[in-house]
Coordinates of C-alpha atoms in Angstrom, one line a residue:
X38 CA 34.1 99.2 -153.8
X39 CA 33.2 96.0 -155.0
X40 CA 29.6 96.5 -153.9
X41 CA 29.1 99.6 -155.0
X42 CA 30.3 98.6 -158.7
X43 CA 28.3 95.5 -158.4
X44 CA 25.2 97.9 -157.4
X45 CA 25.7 100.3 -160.5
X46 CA 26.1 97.2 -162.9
X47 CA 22.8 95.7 -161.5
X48 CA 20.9 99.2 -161.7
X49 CA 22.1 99.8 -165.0
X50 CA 21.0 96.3 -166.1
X51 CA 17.6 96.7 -165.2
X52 CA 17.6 100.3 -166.5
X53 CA 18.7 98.8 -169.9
X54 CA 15.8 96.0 -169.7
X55 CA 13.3 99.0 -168.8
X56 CA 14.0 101.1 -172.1
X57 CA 14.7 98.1 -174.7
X58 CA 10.8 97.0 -173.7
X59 CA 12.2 93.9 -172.2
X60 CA 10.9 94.7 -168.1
X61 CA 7.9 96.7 -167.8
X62 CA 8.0 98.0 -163.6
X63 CA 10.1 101.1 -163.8
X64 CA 13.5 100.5 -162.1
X65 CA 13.5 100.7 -158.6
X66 CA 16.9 102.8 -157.2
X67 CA 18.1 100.4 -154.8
X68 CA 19.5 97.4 -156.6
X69 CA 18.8 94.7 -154.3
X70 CA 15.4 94.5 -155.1
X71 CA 14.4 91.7 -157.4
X72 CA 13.7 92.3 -161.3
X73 CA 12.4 90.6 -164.0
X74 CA 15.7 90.4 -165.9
X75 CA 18.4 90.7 -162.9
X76 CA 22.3 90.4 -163.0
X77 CA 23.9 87.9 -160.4
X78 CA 27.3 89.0 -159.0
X79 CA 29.8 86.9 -157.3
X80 CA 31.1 88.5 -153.9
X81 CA 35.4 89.5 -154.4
X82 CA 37.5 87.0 -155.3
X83 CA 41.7 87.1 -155.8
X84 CA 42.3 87.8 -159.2
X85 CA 44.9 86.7 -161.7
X86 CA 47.3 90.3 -161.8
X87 CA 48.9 89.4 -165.3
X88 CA 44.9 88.8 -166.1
X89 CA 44.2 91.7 -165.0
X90 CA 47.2 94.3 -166.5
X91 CA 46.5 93.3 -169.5
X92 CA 42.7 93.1 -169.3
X93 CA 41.6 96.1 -172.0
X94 CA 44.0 94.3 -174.1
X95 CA 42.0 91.3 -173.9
X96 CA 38.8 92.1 -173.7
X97 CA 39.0 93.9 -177.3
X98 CA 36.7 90.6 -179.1
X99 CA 34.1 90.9 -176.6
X100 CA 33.7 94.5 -176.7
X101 CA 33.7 93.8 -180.4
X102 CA 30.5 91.6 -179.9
X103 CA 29.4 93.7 -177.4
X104 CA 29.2 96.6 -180.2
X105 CA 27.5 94.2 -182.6
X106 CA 24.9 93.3 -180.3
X107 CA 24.0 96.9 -179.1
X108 CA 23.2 97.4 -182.8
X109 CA 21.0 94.4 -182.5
X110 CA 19.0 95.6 -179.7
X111 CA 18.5 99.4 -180.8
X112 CA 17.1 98.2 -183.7
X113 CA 15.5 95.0 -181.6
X114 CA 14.2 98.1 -179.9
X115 CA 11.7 99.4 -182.1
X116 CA 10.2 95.9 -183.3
X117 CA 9.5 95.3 -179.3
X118 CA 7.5 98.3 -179.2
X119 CA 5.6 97.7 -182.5
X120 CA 5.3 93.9 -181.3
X121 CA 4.0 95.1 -177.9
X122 CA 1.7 97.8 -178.7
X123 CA 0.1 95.3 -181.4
X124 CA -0.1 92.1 -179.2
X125 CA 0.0 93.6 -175.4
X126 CA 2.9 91.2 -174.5
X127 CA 6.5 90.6 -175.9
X128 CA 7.1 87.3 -177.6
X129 CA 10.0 85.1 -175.3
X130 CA 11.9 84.6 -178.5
X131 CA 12.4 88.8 -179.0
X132 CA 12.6 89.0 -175.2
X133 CA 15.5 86.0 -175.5
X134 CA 17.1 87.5 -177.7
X135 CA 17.5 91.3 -176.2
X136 CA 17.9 89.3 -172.7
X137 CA 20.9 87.7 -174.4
X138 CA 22.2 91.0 -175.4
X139 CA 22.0 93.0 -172.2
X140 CA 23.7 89.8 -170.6
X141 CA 26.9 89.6 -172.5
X142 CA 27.1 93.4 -172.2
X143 CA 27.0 93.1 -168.5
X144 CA 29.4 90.4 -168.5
X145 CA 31.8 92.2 -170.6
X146 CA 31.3 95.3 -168.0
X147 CA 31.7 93.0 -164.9
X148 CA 35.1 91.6 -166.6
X149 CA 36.2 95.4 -167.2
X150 CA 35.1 97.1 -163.8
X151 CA 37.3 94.1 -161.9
X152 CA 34.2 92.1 -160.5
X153 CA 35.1 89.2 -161.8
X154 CA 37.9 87.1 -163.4
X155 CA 36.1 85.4 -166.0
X156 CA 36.1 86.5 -169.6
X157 CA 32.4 87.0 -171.0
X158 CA 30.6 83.4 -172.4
X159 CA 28.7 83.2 -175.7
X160 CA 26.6 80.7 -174.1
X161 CA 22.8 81.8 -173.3
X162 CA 22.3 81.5 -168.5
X163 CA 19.5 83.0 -169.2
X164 CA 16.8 81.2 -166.4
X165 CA 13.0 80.7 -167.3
X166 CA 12.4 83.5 -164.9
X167 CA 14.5 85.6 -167.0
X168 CA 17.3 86.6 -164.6
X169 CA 21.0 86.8 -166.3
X170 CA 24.0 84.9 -164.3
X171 CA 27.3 85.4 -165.1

């Protein structure tokens, strides 16, 4: 199961990156291929139970942010396409900035779906090549 939910969070990642102009290849289905911004997931690890009972509970400040940030990146979305179809590329400080958007959103869904124990950082892992760790 944990594959399979690691899968769909990866797929839906890159999906994400495809229509917020942040990717340009069109998602590939199977999610082990690599993509310019990709999600890495930590195989299945023992959690913490009183962690996870009261884990909605808990996770109410980050899907706060979370809702802040997707307001961000729709409208985010419309200065990438602008800023693209002008210049033919995306500027790394827009494409930083909607990277760092879709990567606390999949954090905050990893934490939620049970595929990991840690709570969802503020701080940017966003590598050079663009790909999101968590």
């Amino acid at each position: 199961m944990h594959r399979f939910i690691a899968a769909y969070l990866r797929y839906s990642t890159h999906v994400s990156a495809y229509l917020y102009y942040l990717a340009d290849p069109y998602p590939s289905f199977r999610a082990e291929v690599d993509y310019p911004i990709d999600v890495r997931i930590a195989g299945p690890a023992p959690q913490n139970r009183w962690k996870t009972g009261f884990r909605i509970i808990l996770a109410i400040p980050a899907l706060a942010f979370v809702i802040a940030l997707a307001g961000i990146l729709y409208i985010l979305q419309y200065f990438n396409f602008a800023v693209a179809l002008i210049l033919g590329r995306l500027p790394k400080g827009m494409r930083d900035l909607g990277a760092y958007c879709i990567r606390y959103s999949a954090q905050t869904n990893a934490y939620l779906l049970l595929l990991t124990d840690a709570y969802p950082s503020l701080a940017s892992n966003i590598s050079a090549t663009g790909e999101l760790t968590s």
